[in-house]
Amino acid sequence: MTPRHVAVIGAGPAGLAAAEAALSAGARVTLIDSADQVGGQYHRMPPEAYGAARPERLQHGWRAFDRRRRRVLGHPRCAWWPETAVWALERPAPDSARPGPPRVHVLRGPADGGDRRRLTLDPDALVLAAGAHDRVLPFPGWELPGVFTAGAAQALAKGERVVVGDRVMVAGTGPFLLPVAASLLEAGSQVLAVLEANTPATVARGWARRPWQLAAQAGKAGELAEYAGALARLRVPYRTGRTVVEARGDGRVEEVVTARLCADWSVVPGSERAVAVDAACVTHGFSPQLELPLAAGCALRRGSAGEFVEVDGDQLTSVPGVYAAGEITGIAGAPAARAEGALAGWLAARGARGTSALGHLRRSRDQGRAFAERLARAHPIGAAWPEWLRPETVICRCEEADYASVCRAATSPASAAARVTRLETRAGLGPCQARVCGPTVVELHTRLSAGPADSAERSVEGLPAPAPHRRPIAQPIRLGELAQPSTESNPESSSPTKEQNS
């Protein structure tokens, strides 16, 4: 009997756990990631060519991850595809002879390489574990060189041992600020302060609600306590109710302006302070990477922290044969992502439902979801943050669209529709294709037009509602690569088999 073929997109904590579980259930697995190593941002490490010491003492759960990594990558039924971009998911036609999950279109090879190969996969089941990236709210000067997303700064510190600056300010909201600061300190930066935008009362209310539930998250609490201890030992201040509201400099950031905030994130008058820096790392939470779920046709749900993929108790999406796990279903941390991934991988491979391990995974998953809700309550984005903006503040860094142009377009009857606003201002039409500014543009448009950003277009027949993550081509692809014939990959090996035109 031919083993069931499960394709897993994303090799972070959720994707790696999904691959391991699917292999344990007897399936063949193709594990796909754009990075050259598994682990995602959470377990990012320097390339082996660097010869750097493995970070056992720097990363929580490293040894368990390393064992899982070796089991998966060394398994005879696993094909590991690193440096592979999934650029499209092709849904089967309603009358297709191939019902099931979408066809997976990939490009194999380094993103900057000139000989990437186009391949296609037709798996029996698909597990989406694409993860999330930083969301950064715009503020005057955020486009200056030296202003980084916190995730990018951490990636450089953990993956390349590169410091983004000598005098660094870390600001935004959420517990992610702590490991970012710890990574910068380990790499050799001086962290001047860690600034949590939410007030002490907001943070305390969020974390203190139903405190007995925190017992299930003892591991996360210990991890955060360790990061906090590292900051305390090096006398790095951690301040709540204060954030960076402006960056200044001639050609690059030279100082930031910090200010005390009210609970709604409005600036307390007279609280502004200028601090000399050569780098600033900012994050205001995470945006799930929803391009592939939307391309597959998965339904979304809206919660207090934004939109995420809707899944049932088995991690199955609204599309038959397509499962989702990790941060695209909710920002709950690595332990919850691993539980969701293992559940999705086992059931995608049609593993036995009677195993006792499934009950443990479901409980861990549910505890992770409760943690995600607590996180959203303790570290919300305040409604008054647009008060930081000025008419000339850049909203879309790719196209240099400023706040004044977005306001004009959103309040003009001729351009109030979301698509017309984007065309008029070009906000979200640059190289990042709205991955950075998209949620901000949607939020500002909704506020300025006094209605849902897609309300003017919902009635257009055959036209999907506009969304910053909705794009038919999920990753950049060169015209020459698009013109190449694709190769259908054999799931029993990591090498292509027969040619087909598409």
Short mmCIF file of N, CA and C in Angstrom, two decimals, residues 380-472:
data_model
loop_
_atom_site.label_atom_id
_atom_site.label_comp_id
_atom_site.label_asym_id
_atom_site.label_seq_id
_atom_site.Cartn_x
_atom_site.Cartn_y
_atom_site.Cartn_z
N PRO A 380 -2.51 44.81 24.07
CA PRO A 380 -3.27 45.27 22.89
C PRO A 380 -2.61 46.47 22.25
N ILE A 381 -3.02 46.76 21.03
CA ILE A 381 -2.59 47.99 20.37
C ILE A 381 -3.62 49.07 20.70
N GLY A 382 -3.16 50.16 21.29
CA GLY A 382 -4.05 51.22 21.70
C GLY A 382 -4.70 51.93 20.52
N ALA A 383 -5.94 52.34 20.69
CA ALA A 383 -6.70 52.94 19.59
C ALA A 383 -6.18 54.30 19.17
N ALA A 384 -5.43 54.99 20.04
CA ALA A 384 -5.03 56.37 19.74
C ALA A 384 -3.65 56.47 19.10
N TRP A 385 -3.06 55.35 18.65
CA TRP A 385 -1.72 55.44 18.08
C TRP A 385 -1.64 56.34 16.85
N PRO A 386 -2.69 56.50 16.01
CA PRO A 386 -2.54 57.40 14.86
C PRO A 386 -2.26 58.85 15.26
N GLU A 387 -2.48 59.20 16.52
CA GLU A 387 -2.14 60.56 16.95
C GLU A 387 -0.64 60.84 16.87
N TRP A 388 0.18 59.79 16.79
CA TRP A 388 1.62 59.99 16.65
C TRP A 388 1.97 60.53 15.26
N LEU A 389 1.09 60.30 14.29
CA LEU A 389 1.40 60.57 12.89
C LEU A 389 1.33 62.06 12.56
N ARG A 390 2.11 62.46 11.58
CA ARG A 390 2.05 63.80 11.01
C ARG A 390 1.70 63.66 9.53
N PRO A 391 1.28 64.74 8.88
CA PRO A 391 0.93 64.62 7.46
C PRO A 391 2.05 64.02 6.61
N GLU A 392 3.30 64.34 6.94
CA GLU A 392 4.42 63.86 6.12
C GLU A 392 4.95 62.51 6.57
N THR A 393 4.37 61.90 7.60
CA THR A 393 4.85 60.60 8.08
C THR A 393 4.63 59.54 7.00
N VAL A 394 5.67 58.80 6.69
CA VAL A 394 5.60 57.75 5.69
C VAL A 394 4.78 56.58 6.24
N ILE A 395 3.80 56.13 5.48
CA ILE A 395 2.99 54.97 5.86
C ILE A 395 3.49 53.73 5.13
N CYS A 396 3.72 53.85 3.83
CA CYS A 396 4.25 52.75 3.02
C CYS A 396 5.69 53.09 2.66
N ARG A 397 6.64 52.37 3.24
CA ARG A 397 8.04 52.69 3.01
C ARG A 397 8.49 52.33 1.60
N CYS A 398 7.90 51.31 1.01
CA CYS A 398 8.29 50.91 -0.35
C CYS A 398 7.99 52.01 -1.37
N GLU A 399 6.79 52.58 -1.28
CA GLU A 399 6.34 53.56 -2.26
C GLU A 399 6.36 54.99 -1.72
N GLU A 400 6.82 55.16 -0.46
CA GLU A 400 6.93 56.48 0.16
C GLU A 400 5.59 57.22 0.20
N ALA A 401 4.51 56.46 0.35
CA ALA A 401 3.19 57.08 0.50
C ALA A 401 3.05 57.61 1.92
N ASP A 402 2.66 58.87 2.06
CA ASP A 402 2.60 59.47 3.39
C ASP A 402 1.17 59.49 3.93
N TYR A 403 1.06 59.88 5.17
CA TYR A 403 -0.23 59.88 5.86
C TYR A 403 -1.22 60.84 5.21
N ALA A 404 -0.73 61.99 4.75
CA ALA A 404 -1.62 62.97 4.12
C ALA A 404 -2.28 62.40 2.87
N SER A 405 -1.51 61.67 2.06
CA SER A 405 -2.07 61.10 0.82
C SER A 405 -3.10 60.02 1.13
N VAL A 406 -2.85 59.21 2.17
CA VAL A 406 -3.81 58.19 2.56
C VAL A 406 -5.09 58.85 3.06
N CYS A 407 -4.97 59.92 3.84
CA CYS A 407 -6.15 60.64 4.33
C CYS A 407 -6.96 61.21 3.18
N ARG A 408 -6.29 61.83 2.22
CA ARG A 408 -7.01 62.42 1.07
C ARG A 408 -7.77 61.35 0.30
N ALA A 409 -7.11 60.24 0.04
CA ALA A 409 -7.75 59.21 -0.77
C ALA A 409 -8.90 58.55 -0.02
N ALA A 410 -8.73 58.29 1.27
CA ALA A 410 -9.76 57.58 2.02
C ALA A 410 -10.99 58.43 2.27
N THR A 411 -10.83 59.76 2.29
CA THR A 411 -11.97 60.64 2.57
C THR A 411 -12.59 61.24 1.32
N SER A 412 -12.01 60.94 0.16
CA SER A 412 -12.57 61.45 -1.10
C SER A 412 -13.61 60.47 -1.64
N PRO A 413 -14.80 60.93 -2.00
CA PRO A 413 -15.81 60.01 -2.54
C PRO A 413 -15.34 59.28 -3.78
N ALA A 414 -14.45 59.90 -4.56
CA ALA A 414 -14.01 59.28 -5.81
C ALA A 414 -13.02 58.14 -5.57
N SER A 415 -12.36 58.13 -4.41
CA SER A 415 -11.32 57.12 -4.18
C SER A 415 -11.47 56.42 -2.84
N ALA A 416 -12.66 56.44 -2.27
CA ALA A 416 -12.84 55.89 -0.93
C ALA A 416 -12.77 54.37 -0.90
N ALA A 417 -13.06 53.70 -2.04
CA ALA A 417 -12.97 52.24 -2.06
C ALA A 417 -11.51 51.83 -1.81
N ALA A 418 -11.33 50.73 -1.09
CA ALA A 418 -9.99 50.33 -0.67
C ALA A 418 -9.05 50.12 -1.85
N ARG A 419 -9.53 49.48 -2.90
CA ARG A 419 -8.65 49.24 -4.06
C ARG A 419 -8.26 50.55 -4.73
N VAL A 420 -9.20 51.47 -4.82
CA VAL A 420 -8.89 52.77 -5.46
C VAL A 420 -7.91 53.55 -4.59
N THR A 421 -8.07 53.48 -3.28
CA THR A 421 -7.12 54.14 -2.38
C THR A 421 -5.72 53.62 -2.62
N ARG A 422 -5.57 52.32 -2.75
CA ARG A 422 -4.24 51.75 -2.98
C ARG A 422 -3.67 52.20 -4.32
N LEU A 423 -4.52 52.24 -5.34
CA LEU A 423 -4.04 52.67 -6.66
C LEU A 423 -3.64 54.13 -6.65
N GLU A 424 -4.40 54.96 -5.94
CA GLU A 424 -4.11 56.39 -5.94
C GLU A 424 -2.86 56.71 -5.12
N THR A 425 -2.69 56.05 -3.99
CA THR A 425 -1.55 56.36 -3.12
C THR A 425 -0.37 55.44 -3.37
N ARG A 426 -0.63 54.29 -3.98
CA ARG A 426 0.35 53.21 -4.19
C ARG A 426 0.79 52.57 -2.88
N ALA A 427 0.11 52.85 -1.81
CA ALA A 427 0.41 52.21 -0.53
C ALA A 427 0.13 50.71 -0.63
N GLY A 428 1.13 49.91 -0.36
CA GLY A 428 0.97 48.46 -0.44
C GLY A 428 1.27 47.86 -1.78
N LEU A 429 1.71 48.66 -2.75
CA LEU A 429 1.97 48.15 -4.10
C LEU A 429 3.46 48.02 -4.40
N GLY A 430 4.31 48.20 -3.39
CA GLY A 430 5.75 48.12 -3.60
C GLY A 430 6.28 46.71 -3.49
N PRO A 431 7.59 46.57 -3.36
CA PRO A 431 8.22 45.24 -3.34
C PRO A 431 7.70 44.31 -2.26
N CYS A 432 7.33 44.85 -1.08
CA CYS A 432 6.87 43.94 -0.01
C CYS A 432 5.41 43.55 -0.21
N GLN A 433 4.72 44.17 -1.18
CA GLN A 433 3.33 43.83 -1.50
C GLN A 433 2.43 43.85 -0.26
N ALA A 434 2.56 44.93 0.52
CA ALA A 434 1.71 45.21 1.68
C ALA A 434 1.96 44.30 2.87
N ARG A 435 3.02 43.53 2.85
CA ARG A 435 3.30 42.67 4.00
C ARG A 435 3.60 43.50 5.25
N VAL A 436 4.22 44.67 5.07
CA VAL A 436 4.57 45.52 6.21
C VAL A 436 3.45 46.51 6.50
N CYS A 437 3.03 47.25 5.49
CA CYS A 437 2.09 48.33 5.72
C CYS A 437 0.63 47.93 5.55
N GLY A 438 0.36 46.75 5.00
CA GLY A 438 -1.01 46.37 4.67
C GLY A 438 -2.00 46.49 5.81
N PRO A 439 -1.75 45.85 6.96
CA PRO A 439 -2.71 45.97 8.08
C PRO A 439 -2.90 47.41 8.54
N THR A 440 -1.82 48.21 8.49
CA THR A 440 -1.93 49.61 8.91
C THR A 440 -2.79 50.41 7.93
N VAL A 441 -2.59 50.19 6.63
CA VAL A 441 -3.37 50.90 5.63
C VAL A 441 -4.85 50.53 5.76
N VAL A 442 -5.13 49.25 5.98
CA VAL A 442 -6.53 48.81 6.14
C VAL A 442 -7.14 49.48 7.37
N GLU A 443 -6.40 49.52 8.48
CA GLU A 443 -6.94 50.12 9.70
C GLU A 443 -7.18 51.62 9.52
N LEU A 444 -6.22 52.31 8.93
CA LEU A 444 -6.39 53.75 8.72
C LEU A 444 -7.54 54.03 7.77
N HIS A 445 -7.65 53.23 6.72
CA HIS A 445 -8.73 53.42 5.75
C HIS A 445 -10.08 53.23 6.43
N THR A 446 -10.19 52.22 7.28
CA THR A 446 -11.44 51.97 7.98
C THR A 446 -11.81 53.15 8.87
N ARG A 447 -10.83 53.68 9.59
CA ARG A 447 -11.09 54.82 10.47
C ARG A 447 -11.49 56.06 9.67
N LEU A 448 -10.74 56.33 8.61
CA LEU A 448 -10.94 57.58 7.87
C LEU A 448 -12.21 57.56 7.04
N SER A 449 -12.58 56.39 6.52
CA SER A 449 -13.77 56.31 5.67
C SER A 449 -15.02 55.98 6.46
N ALA A 450 -14.87 55.80 7.79
CA ALA A 450 -16.00 55.54 8.68
C ALA A 450 -16.78 54.31 8.27
N GLY A 451 -16.06 53.26 7.85
CA GLY A 451 -16.73 52.02 7.49
C GLY A 451 -15.71 50.96 7.16
N PRO A 452 -16.12 49.69 7.04
CA PRO A 452 -15.19 48.61 6.70
C PRO A 452 -14.46 48.91 5.41
N ALA A 453 -13.18 48.52 5.39
CA ALA A 453 -12.34 48.85 4.24
C ALA A 453 -12.83 48.20 2.96
N ASP A 454 -13.57 47.11 3.05
CA ASP A 454 -13.99 46.42 1.84
C ASP A 454 -15.47 46.62 1.54
N SER A 455 -16.14 47.53 2.28
CA SER A 455 -17.60 47.65 2.15
C SER A 455 -18.02 48.08 0.77
N ALA A 456 -17.21 48.92 0.12
CA ALA A 456 -17.60 49.43 -1.20
C ALA A 456 -17.44 48.39 -2.29
N GLU A 457 -16.77 47.26 -1.99
CA GLU A 457 -16.50 46.30 -3.06
C GLU A 457 -17.16 44.95 -2.84
N ARG A 458 -17.83 44.77 -1.73
CA ARG A 458 -18.40 43.47 -1.47
C ARG A 458 -19.48 43.11 -2.48
N SER A 459 -20.11 44.11 -3.07
CA SER A 459 -21.21 43.84 -3.99
C SER A 459 -20.75 43.56 -5.40
N VAL A 460 -19.47 43.66 -5.70
CA VAL A 460 -18.98 43.42 -7.05
C VAL A 460 -18.91 41.92 -7.29
N GLU A 461 -19.68 41.44 -8.24
CA GLU A 461 -19.77 40.01 -8.48
C GLU A 461 -18.43 39.45 -8.95
N GLY A 462 -18.03 38.34 -8.37
CA GLY A 462 -16.81 37.67 -8.77
C GLY A 462 -15.53 38.29 -8.27
N LEU A 463 -15.63 39.36 -7.48
CA LEU A 463 -14.43 40.05 -6.99
C LEU A 463 -14.29 39.78 -5.50
N PRO A 464 -13.18 39.14 -5.09
CA PRO A 464 -13.03 38.87 -3.65
C PRO A 464 -12.83 40.15 -2.86
N ALA A 465 -13.20 40.10 -1.60
CA ALA A 465 -13.00 41.26 -0.75
C ALA A 465 -11.52 41.57 -0.65
N PRO A 466 -11.13 42.85 -0.73
CA PRO A 466 -9.70 43.18 -0.66
C PRO A 466 -9.13 42.87 0.72
N ALA A 467 -7.90 42.40 0.73
CA ALA A 467 -7.23 42.09 1.98
C ALA A 467 -5.74 42.20 1.73
N PRO A 468 -4.97 42.64 2.72
CA PRO A 468 -3.54 42.82 2.50
C PRO A 468 -2.80 41.52 2.22
N HIS A 469 -3.39 40.38 2.58
CA HIS A 469 -2.71 39.11 2.38
C HIS A 469 -3.19 38.37 1.13
N ARG A 470 -4.17 38.93 0.42
CA ARG A 470 -4.75 38.22 -0.71
C ARG A 470 -3.96 38.56 -1.97
N ARG A 471 -3.20 37.60 -2.47
CA ARG A 471 -2.42 37.79 -3.70
C ARG A 471 -2.27 36.46 -4.40
N PRO A 472 -2.52 36.40 -5.72
CA PRO A 472 -2.45 35.12 -6.43
C PRO A 472 -1.03 34.56 -6.49
#
